[in-house]
Coordinates of C-alpha atoms in Angstrom, one line a residue:
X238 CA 0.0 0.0 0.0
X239 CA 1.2 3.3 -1.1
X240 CA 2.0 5.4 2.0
X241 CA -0.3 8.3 2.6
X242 CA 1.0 10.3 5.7
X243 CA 2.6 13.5 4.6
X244 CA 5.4 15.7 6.7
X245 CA 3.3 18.8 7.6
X246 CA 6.5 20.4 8.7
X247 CA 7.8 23.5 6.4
X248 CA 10.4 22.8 3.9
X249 CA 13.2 25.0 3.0
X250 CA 12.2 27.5 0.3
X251 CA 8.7 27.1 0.7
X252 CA 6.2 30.1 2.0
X253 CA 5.9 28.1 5.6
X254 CA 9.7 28.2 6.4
X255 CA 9.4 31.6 5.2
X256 CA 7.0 32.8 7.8
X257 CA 8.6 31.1 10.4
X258 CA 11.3 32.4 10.0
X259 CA 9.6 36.1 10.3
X260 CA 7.7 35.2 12.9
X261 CA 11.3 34.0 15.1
X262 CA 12.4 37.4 13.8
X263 CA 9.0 39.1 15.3
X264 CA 9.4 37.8 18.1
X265 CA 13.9 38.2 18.7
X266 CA 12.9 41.5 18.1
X267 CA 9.9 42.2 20.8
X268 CA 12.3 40.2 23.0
X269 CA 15.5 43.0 22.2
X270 CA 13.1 45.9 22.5
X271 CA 11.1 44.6 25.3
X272 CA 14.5 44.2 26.8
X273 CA 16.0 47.9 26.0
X274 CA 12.8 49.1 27.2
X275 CA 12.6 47.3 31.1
X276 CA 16.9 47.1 31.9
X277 CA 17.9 50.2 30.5
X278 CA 15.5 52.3 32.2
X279 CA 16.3 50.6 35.8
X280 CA 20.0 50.6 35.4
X281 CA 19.6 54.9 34.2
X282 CA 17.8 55.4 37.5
X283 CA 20.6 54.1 39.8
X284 CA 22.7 57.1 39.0
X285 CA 22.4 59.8 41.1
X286 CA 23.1 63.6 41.0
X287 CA 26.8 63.9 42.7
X288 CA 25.3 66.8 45.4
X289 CA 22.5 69.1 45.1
X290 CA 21.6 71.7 48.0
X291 CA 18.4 74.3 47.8
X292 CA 17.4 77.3 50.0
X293 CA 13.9 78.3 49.6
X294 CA 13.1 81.5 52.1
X295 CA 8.3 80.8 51.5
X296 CA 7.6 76.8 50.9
X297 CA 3.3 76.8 50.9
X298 CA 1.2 74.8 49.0
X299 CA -0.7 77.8 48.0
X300 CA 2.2 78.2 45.6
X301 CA 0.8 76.7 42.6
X302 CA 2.9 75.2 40.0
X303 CA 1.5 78.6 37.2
X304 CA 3.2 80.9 40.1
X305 CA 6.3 79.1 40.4
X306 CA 6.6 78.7 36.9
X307 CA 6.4 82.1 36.0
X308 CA 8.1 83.5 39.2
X309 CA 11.5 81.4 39.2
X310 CA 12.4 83.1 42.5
X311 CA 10.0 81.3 44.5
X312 CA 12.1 78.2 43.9
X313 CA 14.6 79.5 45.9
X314 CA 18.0 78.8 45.0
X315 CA 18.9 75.4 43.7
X316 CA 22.1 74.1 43.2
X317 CA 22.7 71.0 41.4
X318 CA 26.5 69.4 40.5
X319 CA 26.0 66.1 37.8
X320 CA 29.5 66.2 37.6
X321 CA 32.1 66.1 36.1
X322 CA 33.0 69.4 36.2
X323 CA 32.9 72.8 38.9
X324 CA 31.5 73.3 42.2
X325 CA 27.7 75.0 41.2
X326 CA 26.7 78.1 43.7
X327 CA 23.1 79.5 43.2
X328 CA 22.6 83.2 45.3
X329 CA 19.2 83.9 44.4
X330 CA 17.2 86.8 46.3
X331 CA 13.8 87.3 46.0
X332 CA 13.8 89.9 43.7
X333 CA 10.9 92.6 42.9
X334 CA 8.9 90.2 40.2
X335 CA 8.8 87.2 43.0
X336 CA 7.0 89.4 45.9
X337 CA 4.7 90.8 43.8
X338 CA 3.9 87.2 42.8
X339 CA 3.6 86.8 46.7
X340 CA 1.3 89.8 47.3
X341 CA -1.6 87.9 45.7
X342 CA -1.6 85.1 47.5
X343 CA -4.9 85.0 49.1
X344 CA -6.3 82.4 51.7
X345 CA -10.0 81.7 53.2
X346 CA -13.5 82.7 52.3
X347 CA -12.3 86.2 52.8
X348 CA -9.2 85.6 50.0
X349 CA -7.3 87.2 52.7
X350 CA -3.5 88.3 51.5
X351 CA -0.7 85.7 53.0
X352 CA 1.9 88.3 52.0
X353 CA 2.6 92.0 51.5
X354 CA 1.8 95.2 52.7
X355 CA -1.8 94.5 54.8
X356 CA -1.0 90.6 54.7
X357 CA -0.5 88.1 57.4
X358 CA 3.4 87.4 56.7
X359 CA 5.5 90.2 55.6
X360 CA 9.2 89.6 55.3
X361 CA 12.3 91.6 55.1
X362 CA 15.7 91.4 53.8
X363 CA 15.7 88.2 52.6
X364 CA 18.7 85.9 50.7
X365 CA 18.5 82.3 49.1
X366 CA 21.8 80.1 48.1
X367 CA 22.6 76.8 47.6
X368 CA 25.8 75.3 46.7
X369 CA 26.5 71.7 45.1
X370 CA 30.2 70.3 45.3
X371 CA 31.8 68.0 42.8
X372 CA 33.6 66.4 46.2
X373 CA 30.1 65.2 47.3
X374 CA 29.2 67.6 49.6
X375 CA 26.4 70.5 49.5
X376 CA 25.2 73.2 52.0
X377 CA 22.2 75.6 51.5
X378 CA 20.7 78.6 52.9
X379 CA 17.9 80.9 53.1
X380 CA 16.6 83.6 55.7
X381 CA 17.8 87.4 57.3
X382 CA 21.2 88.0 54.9
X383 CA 22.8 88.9 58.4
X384 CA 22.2 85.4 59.6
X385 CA 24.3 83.9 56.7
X386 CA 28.0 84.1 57.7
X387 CA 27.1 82.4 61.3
X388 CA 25.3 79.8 59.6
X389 CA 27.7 78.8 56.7
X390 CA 31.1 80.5 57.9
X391 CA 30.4 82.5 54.7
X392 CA 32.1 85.9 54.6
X393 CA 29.7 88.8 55.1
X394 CA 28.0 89.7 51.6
X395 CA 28.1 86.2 50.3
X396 CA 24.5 85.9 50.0
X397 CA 22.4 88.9 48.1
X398 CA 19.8 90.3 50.6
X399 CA 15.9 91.0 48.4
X400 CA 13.8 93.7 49.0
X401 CA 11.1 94.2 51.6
X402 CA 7.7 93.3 51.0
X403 CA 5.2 94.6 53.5
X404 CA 6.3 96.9 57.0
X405 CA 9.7 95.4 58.1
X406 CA 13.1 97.4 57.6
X407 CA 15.7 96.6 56.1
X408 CA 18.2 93.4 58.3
X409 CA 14.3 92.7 59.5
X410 CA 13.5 88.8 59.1
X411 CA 9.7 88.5 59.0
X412 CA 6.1 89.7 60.9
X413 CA 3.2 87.7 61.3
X414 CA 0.2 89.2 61.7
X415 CA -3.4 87.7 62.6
X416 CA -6.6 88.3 63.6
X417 CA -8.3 92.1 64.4
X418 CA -8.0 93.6 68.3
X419 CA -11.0 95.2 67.2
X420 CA -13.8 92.0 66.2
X421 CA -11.9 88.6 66.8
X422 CA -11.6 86.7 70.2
X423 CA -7.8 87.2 69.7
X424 CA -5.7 89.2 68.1
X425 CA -2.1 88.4 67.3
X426 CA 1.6 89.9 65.7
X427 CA 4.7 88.6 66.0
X428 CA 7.6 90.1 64.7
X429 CA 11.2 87.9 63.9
X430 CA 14.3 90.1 63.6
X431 CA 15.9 87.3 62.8
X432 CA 15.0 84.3 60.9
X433 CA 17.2 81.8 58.9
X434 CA 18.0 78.4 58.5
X435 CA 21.4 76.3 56.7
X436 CA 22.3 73.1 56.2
X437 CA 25.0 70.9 54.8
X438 CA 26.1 67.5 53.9
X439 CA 29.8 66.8 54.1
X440 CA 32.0 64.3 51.9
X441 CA 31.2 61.7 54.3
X442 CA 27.7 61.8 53.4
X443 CA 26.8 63.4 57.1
X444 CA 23.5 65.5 57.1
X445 CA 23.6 68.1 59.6
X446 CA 21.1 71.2 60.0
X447 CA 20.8 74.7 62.2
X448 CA 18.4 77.3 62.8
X449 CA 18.4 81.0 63.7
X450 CA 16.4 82.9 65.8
X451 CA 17.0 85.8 67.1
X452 CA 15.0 87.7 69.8
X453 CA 11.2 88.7 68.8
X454 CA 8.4 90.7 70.1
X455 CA 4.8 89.8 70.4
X456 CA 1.5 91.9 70.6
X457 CA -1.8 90.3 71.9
X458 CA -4.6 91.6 71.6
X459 CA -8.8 90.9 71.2
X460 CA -11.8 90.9 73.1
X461 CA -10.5 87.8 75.4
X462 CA -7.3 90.1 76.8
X463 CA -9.0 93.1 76.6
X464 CA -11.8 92.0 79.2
X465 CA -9.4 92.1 82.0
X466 CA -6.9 94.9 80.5
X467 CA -10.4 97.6 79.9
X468 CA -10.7 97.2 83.7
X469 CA -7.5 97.7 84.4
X470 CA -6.1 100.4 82.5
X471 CA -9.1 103.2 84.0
X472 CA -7.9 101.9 87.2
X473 CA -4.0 102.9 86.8
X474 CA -5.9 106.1 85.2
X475 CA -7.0 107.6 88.2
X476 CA -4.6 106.4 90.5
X477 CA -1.9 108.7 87.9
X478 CA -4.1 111.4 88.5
X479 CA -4.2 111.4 92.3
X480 CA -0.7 110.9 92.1
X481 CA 0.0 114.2 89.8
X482 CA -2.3 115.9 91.8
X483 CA -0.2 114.9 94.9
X484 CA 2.9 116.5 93.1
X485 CA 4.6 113.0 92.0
X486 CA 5.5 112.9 88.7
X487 CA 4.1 109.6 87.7
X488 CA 5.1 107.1 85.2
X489 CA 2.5 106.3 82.2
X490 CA 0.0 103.6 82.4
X491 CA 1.8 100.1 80.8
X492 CA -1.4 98.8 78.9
X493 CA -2.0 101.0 75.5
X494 CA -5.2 102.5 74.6
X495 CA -5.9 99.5 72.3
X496 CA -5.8 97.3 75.4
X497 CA -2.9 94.6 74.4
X498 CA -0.9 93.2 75.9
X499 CA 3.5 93.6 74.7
X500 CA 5.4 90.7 75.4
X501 CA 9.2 90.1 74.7
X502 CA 10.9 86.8 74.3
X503 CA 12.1 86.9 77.9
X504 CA 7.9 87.1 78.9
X505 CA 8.0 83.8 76.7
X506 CA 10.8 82.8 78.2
X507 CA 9.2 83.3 81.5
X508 CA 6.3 80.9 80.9
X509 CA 8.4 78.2 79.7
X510 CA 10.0 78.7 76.1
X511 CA 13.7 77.4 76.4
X512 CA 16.7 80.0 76.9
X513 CA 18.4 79.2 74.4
X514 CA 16.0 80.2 71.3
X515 CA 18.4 78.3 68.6
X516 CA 18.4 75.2 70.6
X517 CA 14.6 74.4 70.8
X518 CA 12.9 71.0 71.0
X519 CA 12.2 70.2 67.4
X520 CA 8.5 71.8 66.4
X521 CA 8.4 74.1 69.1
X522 CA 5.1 75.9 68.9
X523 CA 5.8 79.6 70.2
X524 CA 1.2 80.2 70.2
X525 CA 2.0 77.6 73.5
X526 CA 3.8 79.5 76.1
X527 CA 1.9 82.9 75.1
X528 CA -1.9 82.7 77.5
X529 CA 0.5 82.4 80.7
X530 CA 3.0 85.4 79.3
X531 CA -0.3 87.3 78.7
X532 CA -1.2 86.9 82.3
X533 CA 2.2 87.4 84.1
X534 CA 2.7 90.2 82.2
X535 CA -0.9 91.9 83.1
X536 CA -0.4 91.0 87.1
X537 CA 3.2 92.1 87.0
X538 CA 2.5 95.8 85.0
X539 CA -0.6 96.3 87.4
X540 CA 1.7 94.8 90.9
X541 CA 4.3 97.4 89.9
X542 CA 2.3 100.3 89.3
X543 CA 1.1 99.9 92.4
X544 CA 4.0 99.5 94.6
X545 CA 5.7 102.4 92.4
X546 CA 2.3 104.4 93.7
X547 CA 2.3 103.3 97.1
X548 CA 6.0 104.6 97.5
X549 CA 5.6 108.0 96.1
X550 CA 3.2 108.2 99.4
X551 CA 6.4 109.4 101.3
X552 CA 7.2 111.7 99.3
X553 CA 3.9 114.2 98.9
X554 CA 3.0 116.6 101.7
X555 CA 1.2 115.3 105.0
X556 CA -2.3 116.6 103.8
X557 CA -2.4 114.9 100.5
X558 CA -0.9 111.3 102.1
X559 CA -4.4 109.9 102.8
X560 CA -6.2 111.0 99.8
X561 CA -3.6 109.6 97.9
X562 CA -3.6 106.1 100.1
X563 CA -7.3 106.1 99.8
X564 CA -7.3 105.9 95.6
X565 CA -4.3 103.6 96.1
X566 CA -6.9 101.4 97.9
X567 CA -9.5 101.8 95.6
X568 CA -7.4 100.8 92.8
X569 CA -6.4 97.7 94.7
X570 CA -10.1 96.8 95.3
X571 CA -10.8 97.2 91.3
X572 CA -8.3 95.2 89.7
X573 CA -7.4 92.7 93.1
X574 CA -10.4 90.6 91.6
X575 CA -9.4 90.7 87.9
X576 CA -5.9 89.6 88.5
X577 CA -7.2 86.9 90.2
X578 CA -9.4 86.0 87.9
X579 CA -6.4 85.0 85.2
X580 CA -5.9 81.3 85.8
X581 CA -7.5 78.9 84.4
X582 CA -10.6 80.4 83.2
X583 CA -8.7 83.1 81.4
X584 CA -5.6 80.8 80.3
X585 CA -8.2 78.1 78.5
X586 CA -9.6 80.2 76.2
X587 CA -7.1 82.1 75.1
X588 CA -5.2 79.5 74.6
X589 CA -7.9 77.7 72.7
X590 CA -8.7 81.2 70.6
X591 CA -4.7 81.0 69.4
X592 CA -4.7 77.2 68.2
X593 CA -7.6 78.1 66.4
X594 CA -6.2 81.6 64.7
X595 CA -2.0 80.4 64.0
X596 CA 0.9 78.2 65.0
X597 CA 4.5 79.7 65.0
X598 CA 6.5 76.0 65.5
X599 CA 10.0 77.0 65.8
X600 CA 12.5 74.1 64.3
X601 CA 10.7 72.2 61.7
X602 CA 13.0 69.4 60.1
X603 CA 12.3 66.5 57.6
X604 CA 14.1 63.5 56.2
X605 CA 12.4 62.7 52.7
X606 CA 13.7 60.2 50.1
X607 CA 17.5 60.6 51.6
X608 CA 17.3 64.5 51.7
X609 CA 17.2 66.8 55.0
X610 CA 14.8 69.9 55.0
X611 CA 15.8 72.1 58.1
X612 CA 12.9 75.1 58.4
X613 CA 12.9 77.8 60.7
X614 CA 9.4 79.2 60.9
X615 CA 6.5 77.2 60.3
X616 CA 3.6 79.2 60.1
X617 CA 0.0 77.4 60.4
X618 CA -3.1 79.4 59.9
X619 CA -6.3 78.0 60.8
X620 CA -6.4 75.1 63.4
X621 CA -3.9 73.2 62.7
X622 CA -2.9 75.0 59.6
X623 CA -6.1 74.4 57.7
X624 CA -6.5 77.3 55.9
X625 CA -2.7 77.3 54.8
X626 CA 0.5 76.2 55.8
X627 CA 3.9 78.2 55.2
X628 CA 7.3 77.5 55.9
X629 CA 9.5 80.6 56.3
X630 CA 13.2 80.1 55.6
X631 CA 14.0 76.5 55.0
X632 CA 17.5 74.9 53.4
X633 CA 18.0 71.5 52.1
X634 CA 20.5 69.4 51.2
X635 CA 20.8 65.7 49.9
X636 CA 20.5 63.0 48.7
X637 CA 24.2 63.0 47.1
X638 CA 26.1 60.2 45.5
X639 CA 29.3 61.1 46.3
X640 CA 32.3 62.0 44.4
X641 CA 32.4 60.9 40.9
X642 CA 35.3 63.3 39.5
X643 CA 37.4 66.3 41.5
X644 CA 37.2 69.5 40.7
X645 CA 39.3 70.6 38.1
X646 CA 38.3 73.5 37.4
X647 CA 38.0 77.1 39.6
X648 CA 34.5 77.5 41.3
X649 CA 31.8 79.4 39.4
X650 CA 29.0 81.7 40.3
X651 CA 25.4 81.7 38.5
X652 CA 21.9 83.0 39.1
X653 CA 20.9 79.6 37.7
X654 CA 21.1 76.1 39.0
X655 CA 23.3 74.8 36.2
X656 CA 22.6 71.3 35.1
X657 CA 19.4 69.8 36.2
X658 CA 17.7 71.1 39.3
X659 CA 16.4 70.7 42.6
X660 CA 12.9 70.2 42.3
X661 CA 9.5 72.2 43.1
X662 CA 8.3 71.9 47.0
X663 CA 6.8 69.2 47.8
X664 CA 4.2 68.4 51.0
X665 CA 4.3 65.8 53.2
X666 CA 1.7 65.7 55.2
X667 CA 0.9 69.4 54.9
X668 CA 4.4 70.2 55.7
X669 CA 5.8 71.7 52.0
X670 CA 9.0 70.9 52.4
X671 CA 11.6 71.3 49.6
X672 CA 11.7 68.3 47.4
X673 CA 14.5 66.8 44.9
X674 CA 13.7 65.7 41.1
X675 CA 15.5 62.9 39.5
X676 CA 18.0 63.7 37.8
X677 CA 21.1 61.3 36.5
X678 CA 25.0 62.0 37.1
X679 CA 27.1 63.8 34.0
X680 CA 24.1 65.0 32.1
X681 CA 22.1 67.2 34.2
X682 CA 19.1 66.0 32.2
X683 CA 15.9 65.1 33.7
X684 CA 15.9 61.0 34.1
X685 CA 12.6 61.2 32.1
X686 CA 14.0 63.1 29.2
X687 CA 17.0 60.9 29.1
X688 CA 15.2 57.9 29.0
X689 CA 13.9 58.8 24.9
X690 CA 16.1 57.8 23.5
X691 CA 16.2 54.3 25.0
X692 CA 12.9 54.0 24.6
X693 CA 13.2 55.2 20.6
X694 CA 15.7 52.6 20.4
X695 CA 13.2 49.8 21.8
X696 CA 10.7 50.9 19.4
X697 CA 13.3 50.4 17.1
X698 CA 14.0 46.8 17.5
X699 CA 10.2 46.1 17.6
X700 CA 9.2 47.7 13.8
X701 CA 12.5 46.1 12.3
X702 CA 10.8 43.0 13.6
X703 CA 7.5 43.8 12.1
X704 CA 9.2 44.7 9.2
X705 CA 10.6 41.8 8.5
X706 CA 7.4 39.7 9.4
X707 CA 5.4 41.5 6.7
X708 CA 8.1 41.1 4.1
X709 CA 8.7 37.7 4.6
X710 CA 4.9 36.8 4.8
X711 CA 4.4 38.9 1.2
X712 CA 7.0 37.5 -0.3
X713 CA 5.6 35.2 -3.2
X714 CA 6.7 31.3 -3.3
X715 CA 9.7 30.5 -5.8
X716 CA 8.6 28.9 -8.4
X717 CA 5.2 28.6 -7.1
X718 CA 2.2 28.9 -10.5
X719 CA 1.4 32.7 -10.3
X720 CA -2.4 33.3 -10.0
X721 CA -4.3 34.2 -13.0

């Protein structure tokens, strides 16, 4: 019997071996392209920049990403080194363009101005620098321009101070105001001569970080402190007048018309803030110490008045002693039950009225994806910051790789990063803390940008493939009967 059973498998030269050959081609190809397009970007992203350092003076959420875009000064000053090459120094102020950009900032329901003339912060002279080293090492700045040689060891001048935007003078750091005396519970402004933060990552890859502030002042005021202070001031009022009527030349009354209360930063001191104000437990909130300074302040004024009163009693003529003693008496009877009256029932609600109004935490410091964010000033408006958070005068520094090359070339000066960049701020958690973007070692070029042309070449590899799948499966048979 004839055998029937015929070898289905392709032989050479025909149309089958031709089309498996393209389709072993096809799929070599998605293989190589698939292969491009998974490795290359994974072994692209283990490069690192060799340091990068950034000082950003106002980090807020509030800054969209249209103002910072058009307002490059908001960035602050970012400093990247990709190596190889020179040491990169960034000393950017906040020049006139950026605080305008600030001014209309607006918060709440109200669109109440964050910055500028009328606005709850308002900021001085005010510098931003970073510098990136090819050694591996980075430091950064931002805050009061006279802050920045006892930060860095920088010689005096090294940063560029901006202009003021709002009330403070020139050298000033920043003044936070909130609330109205006038129609709010409480009332509040606190004003920083000096405000600035640094830090630094040496060759060793140690992160350190420090602060500055210097002494401030703070005025409280609103209907919860002027309850006791409108009973008190009328008080000292007519006791002055006895006493000029007595012939003693007496001192004015402490409490203004306006019925606030001034406290320095030894009144905070007083009611707990640490002595040493550049040394503070990490997120020290300044709002905390201020209902107890409010009321040792208020008993203390009103206590010395009257023992200043009661001593001039010596010193006026016989016949005038017990008139005098008499309003001396009647003052004590008036305000005796209002000073006594500021413990806990006063203390609570104030205190409650400021969480609700701002936080000033003193000392804000992150560690994000391998880089360390040292802030100042944070300041929270709303409870808990819920109308808007804004750090004031923070540096950053990190991650760096390490050295890749050693400068061989003289340091250089620029208003612009160089290569690549320290990214936009970031929040974590609310926080908006300066953030770092991606970028890979000798290029400066963003890693997404660099990874094109890998992924060109991937696509590549797949359409030669195609390619050669179509041809080989058009390709008509040798010697095959051509159809009629």
């Amino acid at each position: 019997m004839k055998n029937t059973s015929t070898d289905d498998r392709p032989r050479p030269g025909t149309s089958g071996s031709r089309r498996a050959t393209g389709q072993r081609m096809l799929v070599a190809s998605l293989a190589l392209g698939t292969a491009f397009a998974l490795v290359t970007p994974a072994t692209a992203g283990a490069q690192t920049v060799v340091s990068q350092g950034a000082g950003r003076f106002v980090t807020t959420p509030l800054l969209t990403s249209a103002v910072l875009n058009s307002l490059a000064p908001l960035k602050g000053a970012s400093a990247v080194d990709s190596g190889p090459g020179a040491d990169v120094i960034v000393d950017r102020p906040l020049d006139a363009l950026a605080l305008v950009g600030l001014s209309n900032l607006k918060v709440g329901l109200t669109n109440l101005p964050v910055f500028g003339t009328g606005g709850v912060i308002q900021v001085g002279q005010i510098g931003q620098y970073g510098r990136a080293n090819s050694d591996g090492s980075s430091t950064a700045f931002s805050g009061t321009t006279g802050s920045a040689s006892g930060l860095l060891g920088l010689p005096a001048g090294a940063v560029s101070p901006s202009g003021s935007i709002g009330a403070p003078t020139a050298g000033s750091g920043a003044t936070i105001t909130v609330g109205s005396p006038v129609i709010d519970p409480v009332a509040l402004r606190a004003d920083f001569v000096e405000l600035a933060a640094s830090a630094e990552q040496n060759v060793a890859g140690t992160q350190t970080s420090k602060y500055r502030l210097g002494s401030f002042a703070v005025i409280v005021g609103g209907s919860l402190v002027a309850t006791p202070v409108s009973t008190i001031r009328p008080a000292i009022d007519s006791l002055i007048a006895a006493m000029t009527t007595a012939g003693v030349t007496a001192p004015a009354n402490p409490f203004p018309a306006d019925f606030t209360v001034h406290l320095t930063t030894a009144d905070l001191q007083a009611a707990g803030l640490g002595s040493d104000l550049n040394n503070l437990p990490a997120d020290t909130d300044l709002t905390q110490y201020i209902p107890l300074a409010v009321a040792n302040r208020i008993i203390q004024e009103t206590n010395d008045f009257v023992a200043t009163a009661t001593a001039s009693v010596a010193g006026v003529p016989v016949g005038l002693q017990p008139a005098l003693r008499l309003v001396i008496k009647a003052e004590q009877a008036i305000v005796g039950p209002v000073l006594a009256n500021l413990g806990s029932s006063f203390l609570g609600p104030l205190g409650l009225a400021l969480r609700s109004q701002a936080q000033l935490i003193v000392n804000h410091r992150e560690m994000v994806n391998g880089a360390l964010a040292q802030t100042a000033l944070r300041v929270g408006l709303g409870g808990n910051g819920s109308l808007a958070l804004v750090d004031l005068a923070s540096a950053t520094v990190g991650p760096n790789a390490g050295a890749t090359v050693q400068p061989t070339t003289p340091t250089t000066t620029g208003s612009t990063a160089g290569a690549g960049g320290t990214g936009g701020a970031g929040t974590s958690g609310g926080s908006g803390i300066s953030g770092t973007g991606a970028t890979l070692a000798h290029t400066g070029a963003p890693l997404e940008m660099q990874l094109v042309p890998w992924g060109a070449l991937a696509l590549g590899f797949l359409l030669a493939g195609f390619v050669s799948f179509a041809l080989a499966a058009r390709r008509p048979r040798r010697g095959a009967p051509s159809g009629n």
